Short mmCIF file of C-alpha atoms in Angstrom, two decimals:
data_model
loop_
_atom_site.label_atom_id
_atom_site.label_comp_id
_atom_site.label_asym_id
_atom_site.label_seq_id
_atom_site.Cartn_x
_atom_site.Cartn_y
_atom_site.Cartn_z
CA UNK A 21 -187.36 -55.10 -13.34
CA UNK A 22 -190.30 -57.73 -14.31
CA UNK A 23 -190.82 -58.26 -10.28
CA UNK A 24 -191.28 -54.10 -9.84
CA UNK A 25 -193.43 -54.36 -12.72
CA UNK A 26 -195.12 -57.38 -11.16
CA UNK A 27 -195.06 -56.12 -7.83
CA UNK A 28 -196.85 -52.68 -9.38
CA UNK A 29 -199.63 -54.54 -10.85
CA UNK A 30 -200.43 -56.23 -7.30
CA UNK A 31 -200.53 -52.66 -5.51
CA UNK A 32 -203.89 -50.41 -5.32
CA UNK A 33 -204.28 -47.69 -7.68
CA UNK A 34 -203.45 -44.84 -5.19
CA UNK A 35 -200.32 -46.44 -4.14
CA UNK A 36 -198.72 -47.24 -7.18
CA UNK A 37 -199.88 -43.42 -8.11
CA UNK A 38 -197.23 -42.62 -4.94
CA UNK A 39 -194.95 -45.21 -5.74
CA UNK A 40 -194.36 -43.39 -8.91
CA UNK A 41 -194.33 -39.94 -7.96
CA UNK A 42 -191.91 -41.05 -5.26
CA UNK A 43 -189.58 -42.44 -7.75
CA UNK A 44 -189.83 -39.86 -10.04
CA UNK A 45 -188.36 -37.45 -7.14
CA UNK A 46 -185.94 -39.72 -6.09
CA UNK A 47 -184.58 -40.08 -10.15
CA UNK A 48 -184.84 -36.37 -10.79
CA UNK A 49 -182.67 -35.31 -7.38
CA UNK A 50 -180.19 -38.30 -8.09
CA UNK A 51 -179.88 -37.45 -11.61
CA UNK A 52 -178.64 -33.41 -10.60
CA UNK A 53 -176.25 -34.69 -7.80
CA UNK A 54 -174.89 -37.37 -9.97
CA UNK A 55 -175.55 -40.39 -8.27
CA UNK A 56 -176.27 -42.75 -11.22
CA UNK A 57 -176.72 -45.85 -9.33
CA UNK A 58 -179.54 -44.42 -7.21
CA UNK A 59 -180.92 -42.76 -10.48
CA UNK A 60 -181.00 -45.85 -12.14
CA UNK A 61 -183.08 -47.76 -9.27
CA UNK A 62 -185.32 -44.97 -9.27
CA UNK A 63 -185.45 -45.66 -13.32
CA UNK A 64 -186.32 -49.37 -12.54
CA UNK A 65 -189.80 -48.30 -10.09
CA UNK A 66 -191.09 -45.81 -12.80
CA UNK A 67 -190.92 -49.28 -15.43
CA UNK A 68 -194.38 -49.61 -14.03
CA UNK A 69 -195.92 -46.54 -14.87
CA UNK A 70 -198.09 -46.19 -18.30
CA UNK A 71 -197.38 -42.26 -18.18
CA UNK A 72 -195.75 -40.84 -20.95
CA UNK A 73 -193.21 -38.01 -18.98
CA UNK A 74 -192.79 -40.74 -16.04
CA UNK A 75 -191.44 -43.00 -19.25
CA UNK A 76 -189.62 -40.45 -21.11
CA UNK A 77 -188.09 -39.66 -17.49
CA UNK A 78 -187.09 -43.52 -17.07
CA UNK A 79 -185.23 -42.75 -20.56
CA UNK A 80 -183.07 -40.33 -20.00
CA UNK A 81 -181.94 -41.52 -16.77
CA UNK A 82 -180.77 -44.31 -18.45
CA UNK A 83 -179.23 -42.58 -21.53
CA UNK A 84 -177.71 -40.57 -18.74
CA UNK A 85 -175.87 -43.03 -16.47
CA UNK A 86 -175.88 -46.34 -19.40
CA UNK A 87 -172.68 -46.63 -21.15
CA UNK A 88 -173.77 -46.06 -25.13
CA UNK A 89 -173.61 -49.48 -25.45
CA UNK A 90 -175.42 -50.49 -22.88
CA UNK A 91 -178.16 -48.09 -23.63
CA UNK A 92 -178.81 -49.06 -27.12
CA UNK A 93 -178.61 -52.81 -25.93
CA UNK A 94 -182.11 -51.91 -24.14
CA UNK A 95 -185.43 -53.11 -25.80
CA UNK A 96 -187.31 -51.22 -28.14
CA UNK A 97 -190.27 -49.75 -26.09
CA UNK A 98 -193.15 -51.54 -26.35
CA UNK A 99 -195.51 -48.68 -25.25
CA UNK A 100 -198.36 -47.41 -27.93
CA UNK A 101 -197.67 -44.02 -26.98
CA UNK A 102 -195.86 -42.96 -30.55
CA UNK A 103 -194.62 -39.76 -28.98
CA UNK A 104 -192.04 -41.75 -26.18
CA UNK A 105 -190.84 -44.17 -29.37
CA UNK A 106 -189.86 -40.82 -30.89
CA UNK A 107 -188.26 -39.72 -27.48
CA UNK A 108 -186.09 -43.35 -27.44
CA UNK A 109 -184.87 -43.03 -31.15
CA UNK A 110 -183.53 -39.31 -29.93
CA UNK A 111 -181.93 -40.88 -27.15
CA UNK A 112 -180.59 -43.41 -29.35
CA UNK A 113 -179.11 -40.99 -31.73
CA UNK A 114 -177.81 -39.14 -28.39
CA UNK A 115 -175.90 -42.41 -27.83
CA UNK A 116 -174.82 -43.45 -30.73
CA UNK A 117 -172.90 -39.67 -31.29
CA UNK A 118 -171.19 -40.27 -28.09
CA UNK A 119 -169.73 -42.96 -28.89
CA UNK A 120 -168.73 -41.75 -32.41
CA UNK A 121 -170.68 -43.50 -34.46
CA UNK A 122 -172.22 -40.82 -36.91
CA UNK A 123 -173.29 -42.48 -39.82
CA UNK A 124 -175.47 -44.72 -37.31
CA UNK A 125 -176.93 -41.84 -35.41
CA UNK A 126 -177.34 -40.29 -39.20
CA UNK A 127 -179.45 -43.68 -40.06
CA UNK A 128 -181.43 -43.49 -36.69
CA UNK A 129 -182.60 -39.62 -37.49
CA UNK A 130 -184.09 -40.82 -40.94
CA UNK A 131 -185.98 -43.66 -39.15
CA UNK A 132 -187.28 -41.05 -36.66
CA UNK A 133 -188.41 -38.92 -39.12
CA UNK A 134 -190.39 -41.75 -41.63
CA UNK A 135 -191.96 -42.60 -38.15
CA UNK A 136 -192.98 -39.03 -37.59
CA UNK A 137 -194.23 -39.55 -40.70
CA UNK A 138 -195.90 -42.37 -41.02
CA UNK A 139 -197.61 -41.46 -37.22
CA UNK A 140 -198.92 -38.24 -38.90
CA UNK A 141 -196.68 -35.99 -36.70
CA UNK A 142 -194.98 -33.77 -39.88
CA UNK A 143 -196.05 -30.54 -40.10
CA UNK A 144 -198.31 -31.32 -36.98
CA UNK A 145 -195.37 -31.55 -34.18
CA UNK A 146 -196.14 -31.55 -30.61
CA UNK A 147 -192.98 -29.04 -28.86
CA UNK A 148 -191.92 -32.54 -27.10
CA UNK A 149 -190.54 -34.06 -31.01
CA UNK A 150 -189.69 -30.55 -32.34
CA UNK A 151 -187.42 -30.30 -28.89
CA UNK A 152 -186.06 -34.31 -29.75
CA UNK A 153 -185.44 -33.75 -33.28
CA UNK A 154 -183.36 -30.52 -32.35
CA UNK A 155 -181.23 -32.53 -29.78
CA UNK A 156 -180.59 -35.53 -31.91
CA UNK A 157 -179.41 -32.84 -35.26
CA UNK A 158 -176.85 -31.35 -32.65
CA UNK A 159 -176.10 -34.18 -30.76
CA UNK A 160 -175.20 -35.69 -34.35
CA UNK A 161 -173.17 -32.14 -35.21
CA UNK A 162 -171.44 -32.15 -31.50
CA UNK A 163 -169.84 -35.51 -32.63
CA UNK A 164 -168.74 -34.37 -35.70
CA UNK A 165 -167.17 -31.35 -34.14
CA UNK A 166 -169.83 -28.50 -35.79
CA UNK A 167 -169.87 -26.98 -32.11
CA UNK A 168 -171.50 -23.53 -33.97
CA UNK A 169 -174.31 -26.10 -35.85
CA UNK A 170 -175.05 -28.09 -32.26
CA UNK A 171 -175.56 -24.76 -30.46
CA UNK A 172 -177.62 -23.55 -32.84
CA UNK A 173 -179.78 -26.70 -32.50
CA UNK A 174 -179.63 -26.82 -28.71
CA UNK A 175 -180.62 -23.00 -28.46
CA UNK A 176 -183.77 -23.56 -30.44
CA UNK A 177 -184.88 -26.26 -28.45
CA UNK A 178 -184.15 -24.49 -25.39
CA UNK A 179 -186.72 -22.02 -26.75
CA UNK A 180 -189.26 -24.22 -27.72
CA UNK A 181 -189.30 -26.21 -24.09
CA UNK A 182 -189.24 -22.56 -22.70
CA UNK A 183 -192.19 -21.31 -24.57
CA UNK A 184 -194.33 -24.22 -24.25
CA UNK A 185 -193.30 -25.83 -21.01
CA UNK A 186 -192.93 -29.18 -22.36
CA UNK A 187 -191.48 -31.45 -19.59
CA UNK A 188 -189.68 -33.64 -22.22
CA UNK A 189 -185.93 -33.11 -21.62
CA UNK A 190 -185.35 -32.95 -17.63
CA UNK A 191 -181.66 -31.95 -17.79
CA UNK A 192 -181.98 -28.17 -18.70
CA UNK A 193 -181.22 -28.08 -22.11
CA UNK A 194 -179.14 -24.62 -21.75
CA UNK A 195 -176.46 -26.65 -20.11
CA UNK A 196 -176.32 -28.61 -23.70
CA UNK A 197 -176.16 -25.18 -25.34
CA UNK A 198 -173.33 -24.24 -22.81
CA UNK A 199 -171.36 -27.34 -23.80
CA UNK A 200 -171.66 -26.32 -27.71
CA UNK A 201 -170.91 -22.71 -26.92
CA UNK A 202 -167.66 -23.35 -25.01
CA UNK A 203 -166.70 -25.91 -27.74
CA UNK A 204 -166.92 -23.40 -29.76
CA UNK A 205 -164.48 -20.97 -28.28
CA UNK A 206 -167.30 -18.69 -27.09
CA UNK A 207 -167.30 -18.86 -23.47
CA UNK A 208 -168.88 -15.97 -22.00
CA UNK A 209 -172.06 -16.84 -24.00
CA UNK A 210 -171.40 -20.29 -22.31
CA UNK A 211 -171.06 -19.23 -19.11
CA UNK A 212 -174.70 -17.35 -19.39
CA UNK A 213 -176.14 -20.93 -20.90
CA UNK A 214 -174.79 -22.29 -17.95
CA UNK A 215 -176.38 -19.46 -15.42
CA UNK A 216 -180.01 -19.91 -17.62
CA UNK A 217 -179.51 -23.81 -16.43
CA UNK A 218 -178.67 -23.02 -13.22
CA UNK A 219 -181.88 -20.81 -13.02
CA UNK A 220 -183.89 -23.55 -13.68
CA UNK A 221 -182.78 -26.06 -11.90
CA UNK A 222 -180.45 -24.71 -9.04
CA UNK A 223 -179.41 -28.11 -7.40
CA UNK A 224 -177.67 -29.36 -11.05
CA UNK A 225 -174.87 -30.01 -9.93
CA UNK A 226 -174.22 -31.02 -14.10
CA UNK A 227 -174.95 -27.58 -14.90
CA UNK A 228 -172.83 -25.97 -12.42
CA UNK A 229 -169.76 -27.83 -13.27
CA UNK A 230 -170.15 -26.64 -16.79
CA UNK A 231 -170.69 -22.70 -15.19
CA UNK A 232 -166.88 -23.78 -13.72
CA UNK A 233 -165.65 -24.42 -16.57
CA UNK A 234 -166.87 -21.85 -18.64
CA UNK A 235 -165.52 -19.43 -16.00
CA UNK A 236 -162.29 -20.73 -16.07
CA UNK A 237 -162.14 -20.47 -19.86
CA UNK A 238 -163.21 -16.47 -19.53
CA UNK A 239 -160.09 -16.11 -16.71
CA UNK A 240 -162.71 -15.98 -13.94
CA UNK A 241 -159.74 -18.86 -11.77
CA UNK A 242 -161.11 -17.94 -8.85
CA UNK A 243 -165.24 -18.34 -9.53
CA UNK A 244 -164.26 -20.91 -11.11
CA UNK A 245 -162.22 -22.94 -8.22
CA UNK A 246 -164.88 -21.78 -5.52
CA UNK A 247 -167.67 -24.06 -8.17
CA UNK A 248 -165.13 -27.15 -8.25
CA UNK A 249 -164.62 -27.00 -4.45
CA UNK A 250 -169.05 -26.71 -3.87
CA UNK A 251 -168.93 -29.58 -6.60
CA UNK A 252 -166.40 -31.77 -4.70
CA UNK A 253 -169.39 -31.82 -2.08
CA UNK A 254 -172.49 -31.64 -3.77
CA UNK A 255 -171.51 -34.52 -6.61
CA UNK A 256 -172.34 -38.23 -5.53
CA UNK A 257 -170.88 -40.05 -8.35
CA UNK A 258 -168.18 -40.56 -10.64
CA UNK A 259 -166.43 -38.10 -12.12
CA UNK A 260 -165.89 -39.56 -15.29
CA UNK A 261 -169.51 -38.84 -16.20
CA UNK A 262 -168.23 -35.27 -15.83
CA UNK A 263 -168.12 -34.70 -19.59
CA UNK A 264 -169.43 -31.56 -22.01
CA UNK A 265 -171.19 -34.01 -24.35
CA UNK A 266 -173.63 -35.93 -21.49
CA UNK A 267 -174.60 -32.05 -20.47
#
């Protein structure tokens, strides 16, 4: 990572511009079709950006394909943009709940909010922290099983990053809403979270695994089969990772 960075720093302006753009393509189209390990690489090139989405992307890729613990072993980001230290306690949070550990996620949310705080963001909230805030509530309520609380939570930050286009969460956050939705024993309102995804980003191959699973909860077998079988070739990674609470 410190010879990217290094290498980065030795490169023109224009061409570590490219460089960065080119990785952010490469981490975004990984990312859909799975394949963490090229995701991940891509992750490592955009280390050498100072741009704030190319950052945030770098992230999520990692909260994405990183074991929990692996992802909250990374350093603290030592960027002076206050807005991406907001964006890594969310993901944080996000980690922590998946791995069941509540009362720590619980802990991280009340340090991200005396940040927001203390960086004069209350009451004054760009859409990117209202949209982190509302993940890291539900990702907190997922874990504890409040399916009807997470959706709620991952529906109104669905709206917000609709409204105001703010790139902050990559993976469509509809497929989150899906996840909560079919948790919840409603899936025909998770199936359409999953078809809003899929209109958004029609090469998520996330989203569309979670559109075969809602159908098969609503009795739709066969939809549902013909999704698994254009998964089973469209999905470059392990299946494991194939899990309602990374949608």
């Amino acid at each position: 990572m410190r010879k990217m960075m290094l290498a980065l720093a030795l490169m023109p302006a224009a061409a570590v511009s490219q460089t960065v753009a080119d990785a952010s393509r490469a981490a975004l189209a990984a990312e859909q079709a799975g394949d963490g390990k090229a995701a991940l690489a891509a992750a490592d090139r955009l280390d050498g950006s100072r741009e704030y989405a190319r950052m945030a992307l770098a992230l999520q890729v990692r909260s994405q394909f990183l074991s929990p613990a692996a992802f909250l072993a990374l350093r603290e980001p030592t960027s002076d943009q206050l807005l991406l230290h907001q964006i890594w306690r969310a993901l944080r949070i996000e980690a922590m709940a998946r791995a069941g550990q509540v009362g720590e996620a619980r802990a991280e949310l009340m340090l991200m909010r005396k940040e927001a705080m203390r960086d004069k963001f209350l009451g004054n909230e760009p859409p990117e922290l209202r949209i982190a805030e509302h993940v890291a509530v539900a990702r907190i309520n997922f874990a504890m099983k409040n399916y009807r609380g997470a959706a709620t939570r991952f529906e109104r930050a669905a709206e917000i990053q609709s409204k105001s286009g703010a790139p902050v969460w990559h993976q469509p956050l509809d497929s989150a809403l899906g996840a909560a939705l079919l948790k919840a024993g409603d899936a025909q309102a998770a199936s359409a979270a999953f078809g809003r995804a899929l209109a958004r980003q029609p090469d998520n191959v996330w989203a569309l695994w979670g559109r075969a699973k809602a159908q098969a909860a609503t009795g739709n077998a066969a939809g549902s089969a013909a999704k698994l079988a254009e998964i089973d070739k469209l999905w470059k990674g392990d299946k494991a990772l194939l899990t309602l609470d990374r949608l």
